[in-house]
Amino acid sequence: MTFYERWLRPLAFRLDPETAHALAVDALAAAGALPPARSLLKSLYAFEHPSLRTRVAGLDFPNPVGLAAGFDKDCRALSALAAAGFGFIEAGTLTAEPQGGNPRPRLFRYPESRAVVNRMGFNNDGVEAASRRLAALGPRPVPLGLNLGVNADVPAEEAPAAYVRAFTRLAPHGDYFVVNVSCPNQQGLRRLQEKLRLEKILAALQGVNRFAKPVFVKLSPDLELAELEGLIPLLLEASSGVVCTNTSLSRDPALLGTRLSQDAASTRGGLSGAPLRELSTRAIREVYRLSGGRLPIIGCGGIFSAEDAYEKIRAGASLVQLYTGLVYRGLGLLGEVQEGLARLLLDHGLSRVGEAVGRSHALSPASADAPVPAPD
Ligand SMILES: Cc1cc2nc3c(=O)[nH]c(=O)nc-3n(C[C@H](O)[C@H](O)[C@H](O)COP(=O)(O)O)c2cc1C
């Protein structure tokens, strides 16, 4: 049992989840401002190994394990998070204007399922505040993704302009960008995944993408296979890759492969954590297969161990992200996943993580015609 699990988690779990989260971000923001605290975080958590270095969408990553969007929505704790050893960090979701989000309570833990349900609704300080913080940050130690959304009062026809406003303000400050069209907690947002709507958003963004920054699209795990299939040509043409996946509205045991408690099943919002793992890995597998391995994938959903991360990589993810696992296991999970990945690569006779990407397809006779090793 780690220090977090033994001492910090019992305290944190006595607090309302959103209060505990705000305290964690405050503590990390404070630690990030102090060089000795950053060194301590580095010595406690960071793990380096040459086999974990990788290159995706033209960016160099010290390791493939990143922080998922939603933890540091307002870019407040980036220095500490980088010191702790994340291979990359995705901040946001940020919207053009500040937004309060949905009424509280809007964040719920279900320890028996190692799950979280949230209906935060894009609470964030807006792109102005974020760009001021980012300008003060100096050089970015690891690649920084900025995840963009639209404010709740923006009608679907104006979504492309809203993404453009947020993107233009933040473009100099991020290494890659994510178009979030998959948050289930803002009415109508997931309809922006429809091909024609998404096409307009991506065209508008590429029209103002002066620095040629990679633009990813974050997908829902609840898309039907046919919807996913319909999106692949557009994604191949107009994006740099996808983040698979956001949280799920499904509570169906047949889809999730597990039955949730009555409480978790009846709480409105996006489900994350262990019950999402299989659903998100399935989406990764399908995107990799449908794109012939040509679309870089950031895999996310229910990673609690190196084996979980490795499964997503073998399904086709070039990079992976953590969120809910950190709520239950603390930052110790990060080093555990990285160290475990390096060991798994060695066990499988691989010298670089890029060699493992999509490998489960190569071994599956059913998809013998599909796989092309993804670029790493
Ligand atoms: C409390 C909470 C807030 C989140 N906020 C965002 C967000 O603002 N934007 C986003 O793209 N994803 C958001 N997510 C989704 C995560 O980035 C991730 O896709 C999802 O939780 C699955 O990964 P996990 O099972 O490791 O948590 C949020 C997740 C949680 C638990």
Short mmCIF file of C-alpha atoms and ligand atoms in Angstrom, two decimals:
data_model
loop_
_atom_site.label_atom_id
_atom_site.label_comp_id
_atom_site.label_asym_id
_atom_site.label_seq_id
_atom_site.Cartn_x
_atom_site.Cartn_y
_atom_site.Cartn_z
CA MET A 1 0.00 0.00 0.00
CA THR A 2 1.39 3.41 -0.94
CA PHE A 3 1.64 6.45 1.34
CA TYR A 4 -1.30 7.97 -0.53
CA GLU A 5 -3.49 4.91 -0.12
CA ARG A 6 -2.57 4.46 3.56
CA TRP A 7 -2.76 8.09 4.74
CA LEU A 8 -3.97 10.63 2.20
CA ARG A 9 -6.83 8.78 0.55
CA PRO A 10 -8.76 8.10 3.77
CA LEU A 11 -8.58 11.82 4.56
CA ALA A 12 -9.43 12.90 1.01
CA PHE A 13 -12.36 10.47 0.81
CA ARG A 14 -13.89 12.05 3.94
CA LEU A 15 -14.21 15.30 2.01
CA ASP A 16 -16.71 16.10 -0.68
CA PRO A 17 -14.98 14.94 -3.93
CA GLU A 18 -14.84 18.39 -5.52
CA THR A 19 -13.36 19.95 -2.36
CA ALA A 20 -10.73 17.18 -2.25
CA HIS A 21 -9.91 17.79 -5.91
CA ALA A 22 -9.59 21.57 -5.40
CA LEU A 23 -7.25 20.97 -2.44
CA ALA A 24 -5.09 18.61 -4.50
CA VAL A 25 -4.78 21.16 -7.31
CA ASP A 26 -4.03 23.97 -4.81
CA ALA A 27 -1.34 21.84 -3.12
CA LEU A 28 0.25 20.98 -6.47
CA ALA A 29 0.08 24.60 -7.64
CA ALA A 30 1.87 25.68 -4.44
CA ALA A 31 4.46 22.89 -4.76
CA GLY A 32 5.13 23.82 -8.38
CA ALA A 33 6.23 27.30 -7.36
CA LEU A 34 8.94 25.95 -5.00
CA PRO A 35 12.06 24.36 -6.52
CA PRO A 36 12.69 22.05 -3.48
CA ALA A 37 9.09 20.79 -3.66
CA ARG A 38 9.47 20.13 -7.39
CA SER A 39 12.69 18.19 -6.69
CA LEU A 40 10.88 16.19 -4.04
CA LEU A 41 8.05 15.31 -6.43
CA LYS A 42 10.64 14.27 -9.01
CA SER A 43 12.52 12.06 -6.59
CA LEU A 44 9.32 10.49 -5.27
CA TYR A 45 7.49 9.77 -8.49
CA ALA A 46 9.39 10.36 -11.75
CA PHE A 47 10.72 7.36 -13.64
CA GLU A 48 12.85 7.51 -16.77
CA HIS A 49 13.79 4.79 -19.21
CA PRO A 50 15.01 5.10 -22.80
CA SER A 51 12.48 2.50 -24.02
CA LEU A 52 9.63 4.81 -22.98
CA ARG A 53 10.69 7.74 -25.16
CA THR A 54 8.49 8.21 -28.15
CA ARG A 55 7.59 10.59 -30.95
CA VAL A 56 3.94 11.18 -31.91
CA ALA A 57 2.46 13.80 -34.24
CA GLY A 58 5.89 15.39 -34.58
CA LEU A 59 6.32 15.86 -30.80
CA ASP A 60 8.90 14.20 -28.54
CA PHE A 61 7.59 12.59 -25.35
CA PRO A 62 9.93 11.46 -22.52
CA ASN A 63 7.40 8.72 -21.76
CA PRO A 64 3.95 7.80 -23.07
CA VAL A 65 2.00 8.25 -19.82
CA GLY A 66 0.17 11.58 -19.60
CA LEU A 67 -2.42 13.31 -17.47
CA ALA A 68 -5.94 13.37 -18.94
CA ALA A 69 -8.00 16.51 -19.37
CA GLY A 70 -10.20 17.67 -16.51
CA PHE A 71 -7.73 17.39 -13.63
CA ASP A 72 -5.98 20.73 -14.21
CA LYS A 73 -8.65 22.56 -16.15
CA ASP A 74 -7.15 26.00 -15.64
CA CYS A 75 -3.41 25.33 -16.08
CA ARG A 76 -2.66 25.98 -12.41
CA ALA A 77 -0.47 23.03 -11.46
CA LEU A 78 1.52 22.29 -14.62
CA SER A 79 5.02 22.72 -13.12
CA ALA A 80 4.36 20.24 -10.31
CA LEU A 81 2.65 17.76 -12.61
CA ALA A 82 5.60 17.85 -15.01
CA ALA A 83 8.03 17.43 -12.10
CA ALA A 84 6.10 14.35 -10.93
CA GLY A 85 7.01 12.72 -14.25
CA PHE A 86 3.99 12.82 -16.54
CA GLY A 87 5.22 12.35 -20.10
CA PHE A 88 2.73 14.99 -21.20
CA ILE A 89 -0.12 16.94 -19.70
CA GLU A 90 -3.50 17.79 -21.16
CA ALA A 91 -5.04 20.84 -19.50
CA GLY A 92 -8.63 22.07 -19.91
CA THR A 93 -11.31 21.78 -21.02
CA LEU A 94 -11.07 25.52 -21.64
CA THR A 95 -13.80 27.60 -23.22
CA ALA A 96 -13.58 31.05 -24.82
CA GLU A 97 -15.46 32.64 -21.89
CA PRO A 98 -15.24 31.65 -18.21
CA GLN A 99 -18.02 29.27 -17.15
CA GLY A 100 -19.34 28.12 -13.76
CA GLY A 101 -20.47 24.67 -14.89
CA ASN A 102 -23.40 22.67 -13.50
CA PRO A 103 -24.79 23.04 -9.98
CA ARG A 104 -23.03 21.10 -7.22
CA PRO A 105 -22.86 18.27 -6.26
CA ARG A 106 -21.51 17.22 -9.63
CA LEU A 107 -18.68 14.82 -8.82
CA PHE A 108 -19.20 11.39 -7.22
CA ARG A 109 -16.87 8.55 -6.21
CA TYR A 110 -17.82 4.86 -6.20
CA PRO A 111 -14.89 3.07 -4.51
CA GLU A 112 -16.49 -0.37 -4.75
CA SER A 113 -16.34 -0.04 -8.55
CA ARG A 114 -13.16 2.11 -8.63
CA ALA A 115 -15.26 4.56 -10.59
CA VAL A 116 -16.13 8.24 -10.70
CA VAL A 117 -19.21 9.89 -12.19
CA ASN A 118 -18.98 13.57 -13.04
CA ARG A 119 -21.28 16.17 -14.53
CA MET A 120 -19.01 19.17 -14.03
CA GLY A 121 -20.15 20.91 -17.23
CA PHE A 122 -16.96 22.67 -18.35
CA ASN A 123 -16.36 24.76 -15.23
CA ASN A 124 -13.27 26.80 -16.10
CA ASP A 125 -11.75 30.27 -15.88
CA GLY A 126 -11.76 30.75 -19.67
CA VAL A 127 -8.94 31.14 -22.19
CA GLU A 128 -7.84 34.65 -21.12
CA ALA A 129 -6.92 33.55 -17.60
CA ALA A 130 -5.29 30.37 -18.92
CA SER A 131 -3.19 32.19 -21.49
CA ARG A 132 -1.94 34.62 -18.81
CA ARG A 133 -0.91 31.68 -16.61
CA LEU A 134 0.72 29.91 -19.54
CA ALA A 135 2.66 33.01 -20.61
CA ALA A 136 4.10 33.23 -17.08
CA LEU A 137 5.12 29.56 -17.10
CA GLY A 138 8.20 29.83 -19.32
CA PRO A 139 9.49 26.88 -21.34
CA ARG A 140 7.33 23.78 -21.17
CA PRO A 141 9.25 20.80 -19.75
CA VAL A 142 6.94 18.21 -21.38
CA PRO A 143 4.46 18.48 -24.24
CA LEU A 144 1.35 20.37 -23.19
CA GLY A 145 -2.03 19.64 -24.74
CA LEU A 146 -4.81 22.19 -24.45
CA ASN A 147 -8.29 20.73 -24.57
CA LEU A 148 -10.91 23.10 -25.99
CA GLY A 149 -14.68 23.19 -25.61
CA VAL A 150 -17.52 25.60 -26.28
CA ASN A 151 -19.56 27.57 -23.76
CA ALA A 152 -22.99 26.20 -22.90
CA ASP A 153 -24.85 29.12 -24.53
CA VAL A 154 -23.18 28.71 -27.95
CA PRO A 155 -25.56 27.27 -30.57
CA ALA A 156 -24.26 24.42 -32.74
CA GLU A 157 -23.95 26.65 -35.86
CA GLU A 158 -21.58 28.95 -33.97
CA ALA A 159 -19.44 26.16 -32.55
CA PRO A 160 -16.69 26.42 -35.22
CA ALA A 161 -16.23 30.14 -34.47
CA ALA A 162 -16.17 29.43 -30.71
CA TYR A 163 -13.44 26.76 -31.09
CA VAL A 164 -11.50 29.17 -33.31
CA ARG A 165 -11.71 31.92 -30.65
CA ALA A 166 -10.39 29.62 -27.95
CA PHE A 167 -7.71 28.15 -30.23
CA THR A 168 -6.40 31.49 -31.51
CA ARG A 169 -5.99 32.83 -28.00
CA LEU A 170 -4.11 29.73 -26.81
CA ALA A 171 -2.24 28.64 -29.96
CA PRO A 172 1.21 29.95 -28.92
CA HIS A 173 0.99 28.24 -25.52
CA GLY A 174 0.16 24.61 -26.33
CA ASP A 175 2.09 21.86 -28.12
CA TYR A 176 -1.06 20.09 -29.26
CA PHE A 177 -4.76 20.87 -29.12
CA VAL A 178 -7.82 18.72 -28.53
CA VAL A 179 -11.27 19.43 -29.86
CA ASN A 180 -13.55 18.13 -27.15
CA VAL A 181 -16.81 17.10 -28.81
CA SER A 182 -17.48 14.21 -26.47
CA CYS A 183 -18.22 15.64 -23.04
CA PRO A 184 -21.59 14.16 -22.03
CA ASN A 185 -22.32 16.92 -19.51
CA GLN A 186 -23.08 19.78 -21.81
CA GLN A 187 -26.31 19.54 -23.71
CA GLY A 188 -25.86 18.97 -27.43
CA LEU A 189 -22.04 18.90 -27.35
CA ARG A 190 -21.74 15.29 -28.42
CA ARG A 191 -23.79 16.07 -31.56
CA LEU A 192 -20.72 17.98 -32.74
CA GLN A 193 -19.23 14.54 -33.40
CA GLU A 194 -21.60 14.27 -36.36
CA LYS A 195 -19.49 14.26 -39.46
CA LEU A 196 -20.70 17.48 -41.12
CA ARG A 197 -20.51 19.47 -37.91
CA LEU A 198 -17.06 18.15 -37.02
CA GLU A 199 -15.88 18.80 -40.58
CA LYS A 200 -16.79 22.50 -40.20
CA ILE A 201 -15.03 22.76 -36.84
CA LEU A 202 -11.83 21.13 -38.09
CA ALA A 203 -11.82 23.15 -41.31
CA ALA A 204 -12.25 26.37 -39.34
CA LEU A 205 -9.41 25.44 -36.98
CA GLN A 206 -7.05 24.37 -39.74
CA GLY A 207 -7.82 27.69 -41.46
CA VAL A 208 -6.26 29.60 -38.55
CA ASN A 209 -3.61 27.03 -37.56
CA ARG A 210 -0.65 29.26 -38.46
CA PHE A 211 1.85 27.33 -36.35
CA ALA A 212 0.65 23.96 -37.72
CA LYS A 213 -0.03 22.66 -34.20
CA PRO A 214 -1.33 19.09 -34.02
CA VAL A 215 -5.10 19.05 -33.53
CA PHE A 216 -6.63 15.92 -31.98
CA VAL A 217 -10.32 15.09 -31.57
CA LYS A 218 -11.57 13.58 -28.31
CA LEU A 219 -14.15 10.88 -28.95
CA SER A 220 -16.93 9.39 -26.87
CA PRO A 221 -16.83 5.69 -25.98
CA ASP A 222 -20.57 5.63 -26.73
CA LEU A 223 -20.24 6.09 -30.51
CA GLU A 224 -21.68 3.23 -32.55
CA LEU A 225 -19.21 1.37 -34.74
CA ALA A 226 -20.88 2.77 -37.88
CA GLU A 227 -20.53 6.35 -36.57
CA LEU A 228 -16.86 5.75 -35.84
CA GLU A 229 -16.34 4.26 -39.27
CA GLY A 230 -18.01 7.28 -40.89
CA LEU A 231 -15.65 9.66 -39.08
CA ILE A 232 -12.35 7.97 -39.95
CA PRO A 233 -11.77 9.53 -43.41
CA LEU A 234 -12.42 13.01 -42.00
CA LEU A 235 -10.16 12.38 -38.99
CA LEU A 236 -7.40 11.08 -41.24
CA GLU A 237 -7.65 14.11 -43.47
CA ALA A 238 -8.28 16.95 -41.04
CA SER A 239 -6.86 15.92 -37.64
CA SER A 240 -3.57 14.75 -36.20
CA GLY A 241 -5.21 11.96 -34.23
CA VAL A 242 -7.79 11.12 -31.60
CA VAL A 243 -8.11 10.84 -27.85
CA CYS A 244 -10.01 7.62 -27.10
CA THR A 245 -12.02 8.14 -24.93
CA ASN A 246 -14.01 10.56 -22.86
CA THR A 247 -16.41 9.37 -20.11
CA SER A 248 -19.47 7.21 -20.87
CA LEU A 249 -23.18 7.64 -20.32
CA SER A 250 -23.65 3.88 -20.54
CA ARG A 251 -24.45 1.87 -17.45
CA ASP A 252 -25.17 -1.31 -19.42
CA PRO A 253 -23.37 -4.28 -17.80
CA ALA A 254 -23.23 -6.03 -21.18
CA LEU A 255 -21.32 -3.12 -22.71
CA LEU A 256 -19.16 -2.28 -19.70
CA GLY A 257 -18.43 -5.91 -18.89
CA THR A 258 -19.26 -5.19 -15.25
CA ARG A 259 -22.32 -4.40 -13.13
CA LEU A 260 -22.27 -1.11 -11.23
CA SER A 261 -23.80 -0.54 -7.81
CA GLN A 262 -27.37 0.79 -7.87
CA ASP A 263 -26.03 4.14 -6.70
CA ALA A 264 -23.42 4.48 -9.46
CA ALA A 265 -25.82 3.19 -12.10
CA SER A 266 -28.45 5.77 -11.23
CA THR A 267 -26.20 8.85 -10.94
CA ARG A 268 -26.42 11.16 -13.95
CA GLY A 269 -23.12 12.06 -15.63
CA GLY A 270 -20.05 10.65 -17.33
CA LEU A 271 -18.65 7.42 -15.96
CA SER A 272 -14.87 6.98 -15.68
CA GLY A 273 -12.48 4.57 -14.03
CA ALA A 274 -12.32 0.78 -14.01
CA PRO A 275 -15.79 0.17 -15.55
CA LEU A 276 -14.77 2.28 -18.59
CA ARG A 277 -11.58 0.38 -19.31
CA GLU A 278 -12.89 -2.22 -21.72
CA LEU A 279 -15.21 0.17 -23.57
CA SER A 280 -12.40 2.65 -24.23
CA THR A 281 -9.94 -0.08 -25.25
CA ARG A 282 -12.54 -1.36 -27.71
CA ALA A 283 -12.82 2.13 -29.24
CA ILE A 284 -9.00 2.31 -29.55
CA ARG A 285 -8.93 -1.09 -31.22
CA GLU A 286 -11.63 -0.07 -33.72
CA VAL A 287 -10.06 3.28 -34.58
CA TYR A 288 -6.70 1.60 -35.14
CA ARG A 289 -8.25 -1.11 -37.30
CA LEU A 290 -10.48 1.24 -39.31
CA SER A 291 -7.63 3.67 -39.95
CA GLY A 292 -5.10 0.95 -40.76
CA GLY A 293 -2.94 2.26 -37.90
CA ARG A 294 -2.52 5.62 -39.63
CA LEU A 295 -4.28 7.76 -37.02
CA PRO A 296 -2.28 8.42 -33.84
CA ILE A 297 -4.36 7.50 -30.78
CA ILE A 298 -4.09 8.77 -27.21
CA GLY A 299 -5.71 6.01 -25.14
CA CYS A 300 -7.59 6.91 -22.00
CA GLY A 301 -10.12 5.21 -19.74
CA GLY A 302 -9.79 3.04 -16.65
CA ILE A 303 -6.01 2.61 -16.49
CA PHE A 304 -5.06 1.33 -13.02
CA SER A 305 -1.88 -0.61 -13.85
CA ALA A 306 0.94 -1.02 -16.35
CA GLU A 307 -0.93 -4.00 -17.81
CA ASP A 308 -3.99 -1.81 -18.46
CA ALA A 309 -1.79 0.77 -20.21
CA TYR A 310 0.03 -1.90 -22.20
CA GLU A 311 -3.27 -3.40 -23.36
CA LYS A 312 -4.31 0.00 -24.74
CA ILE A 313 -0.94 0.43 -26.45
CA ARG A 314 -1.18 -3.02 -28.02
CA ALA A 315 -4.72 -2.17 -29.14
CA GLY A 316 -3.31 0.85 -31.00
CA ALA A 317 -2.64 3.74 -28.60
CA SER A 318 0.66 5.56 -29.12
CA LEU A 319 0.23 7.41 -25.82
CA VAL A 320 -1.99 6.87 -22.77
CA GLN A 321 -3.54 9.12 -20.11
CA LEU A 322 -4.59 8.71 -16.49
CA TYR A 323 -7.23 10.41 -14.39
CA THR A 324 -9.57 8.30 -12.22
CA GLY A 325 -6.75 5.86 -11.39
CA LEU A 326 -4.97 8.77 -9.69
CA VAL A 327 -8.01 9.41 -7.47
CA TYR A 328 -7.78 5.86 -6.11
CA ARG A 329 -4.04 5.20 -6.29
CA GLY A 330 -2.43 8.66 -6.08
CA LEU A 331 0.60 9.87 -8.03
CA GLY A 332 2.39 6.61 -7.18
CA LEU A 333 0.35 5.04 -9.97
CA LEU A 334 2.28 7.09 -12.51
CA GLY A 335 5.70 5.63 -11.70
CA GLU A 336 4.17 2.18 -11.30
CA VAL A 337 2.71 2.33 -14.82
CA GLN A 338 5.93 3.68 -16.33
CA GLU A 339 8.18 1.16 -14.60
CA GLY A 340 5.78 -1.67 -15.41
CA LEU A 341 5.64 -0.62 -19.07
CA ALA A 342 9.44 -0.63 -19.34
CA ARG A 343 9.44 -4.15 -17.84
CA LEU A 344 6.68 -5.40 -20.15
CA LEU A 345 8.55 -4.09 -23.19
CA LEU A 346 11.68 -5.90 -22.05
CA ASP A 347 9.71 -9.12 -21.40
CA HIS A 348 8.33 -8.95 -24.93
CA GLY A 349 11.74 -8.32 -26.46
CA LEU A 350 10.88 -4.77 -27.54
CA SER A 351 13.32 -1.91 -27.23
CA ARG A 352 10.93 1.01 -27.73
CA VAL A 353 7.31 1.58 -26.77
CA GLY A 354 6.49 2.53 -30.36
CA GLU A 355 7.16 -1.08 -31.38
CA ALA A 356 4.28 -2.26 -29.16
CA VAL A 357 1.68 0.07 -30.69
CA GLY A 358 -1.08 -1.94 -32.37
CA ARG A 359 0.72 -5.21 -31.77
CA SER A 360 -2.39 -7.13 -30.73
CA HIS A 361 -3.72 -6.60 -34.27
CA ALA A 362 -0.65 -8.11 -35.88
CA LEU A 363 -1.18 -11.23 -33.79
CA SER A 364 -4.88 -11.52 -34.59
CA PRO A 365 -5.58 -13.54 -37.76
CA ALA A 366 -8.97 -11.80 -38.18
CA SER A 367 -7.27 -8.50 -38.88
CA ALA A 368 -4.31 -9.76 -40.84
CA ASP A 369 -4.95 -7.24 -43.63
CA ALA A 370 -5.47 -4.22 -41.40
CA PRO A 371 -2.40 -3.41 -39.37
CA VAL A 372 0.24 -0.97 -40.33
CA PRO A 373 2.52 -0.24 -37.38
CA ALA A 374 1.66 3.23 -36.13
CA PRO A 375 4.38 5.86 -36.36
CA ASP A 376 5.93 6.42 -32.96
C1 LIG B 1 -13.84 14.84 -12.67
C2 LIG B 1 -13.55 14.66 -14.12
C3 LIG B 1 -13.53 15.79 -14.96
C4 LIG B 1 -13.25 15.63 -16.31
N1 LIG B 1 -13.20 16.75 -17.09
C5 LIG B 1 -12.88 16.63 -18.40
C6 LIG B 1 -12.77 17.77 -19.22
O1 LIG B 1 -12.93 18.91 -18.78
N2 LIG B 1 -12.48 17.57 -20.53
C7 LIG B 1 -12.26 16.34 -21.06
O2 LIG B 1 -11.97 16.23 -22.25
N3 LIG B 1 -12.34 15.23 -20.29
C8 LIG B 1 -12.65 15.35 -18.99
N4 LIG B 1 -12.72 14.23 -18.21
C9 LIG B 1 -12.52 12.91 -18.83
C10 LIG B 1 -11.09 12.41 -18.67
O3 LIG B 1 -10.18 13.24 -19.35
C11 LIG B 1 -10.97 10.97 -19.24
O4 LIG B 1 -11.26 11.01 -20.62
C12 LIG B 1 -11.92 9.99 -18.57
O5 LIG B 1 -12.07 10.27 -17.20
C13 LIG B 1 -11.47 8.54 -18.75
O6 LIG B 1 -10.23 8.29 -18.13
P1 LIG B 1 -10.09 7.68 -16.63
O7 LIG B 1 -10.98 6.47 -16.57
O8 LIG B 1 -8.64 7.38 -16.46
O9 LIG B 1 -10.57 8.75 -15.70
C14 LIG B 1 -13.00 14.35 -16.85
C15 LIG B 1 -13.01 13.23 -16.02
C16 LIG B 1 -13.28 13.38 -14.67
C17 LIG B 1 -13.27 12.16 -13.79
#
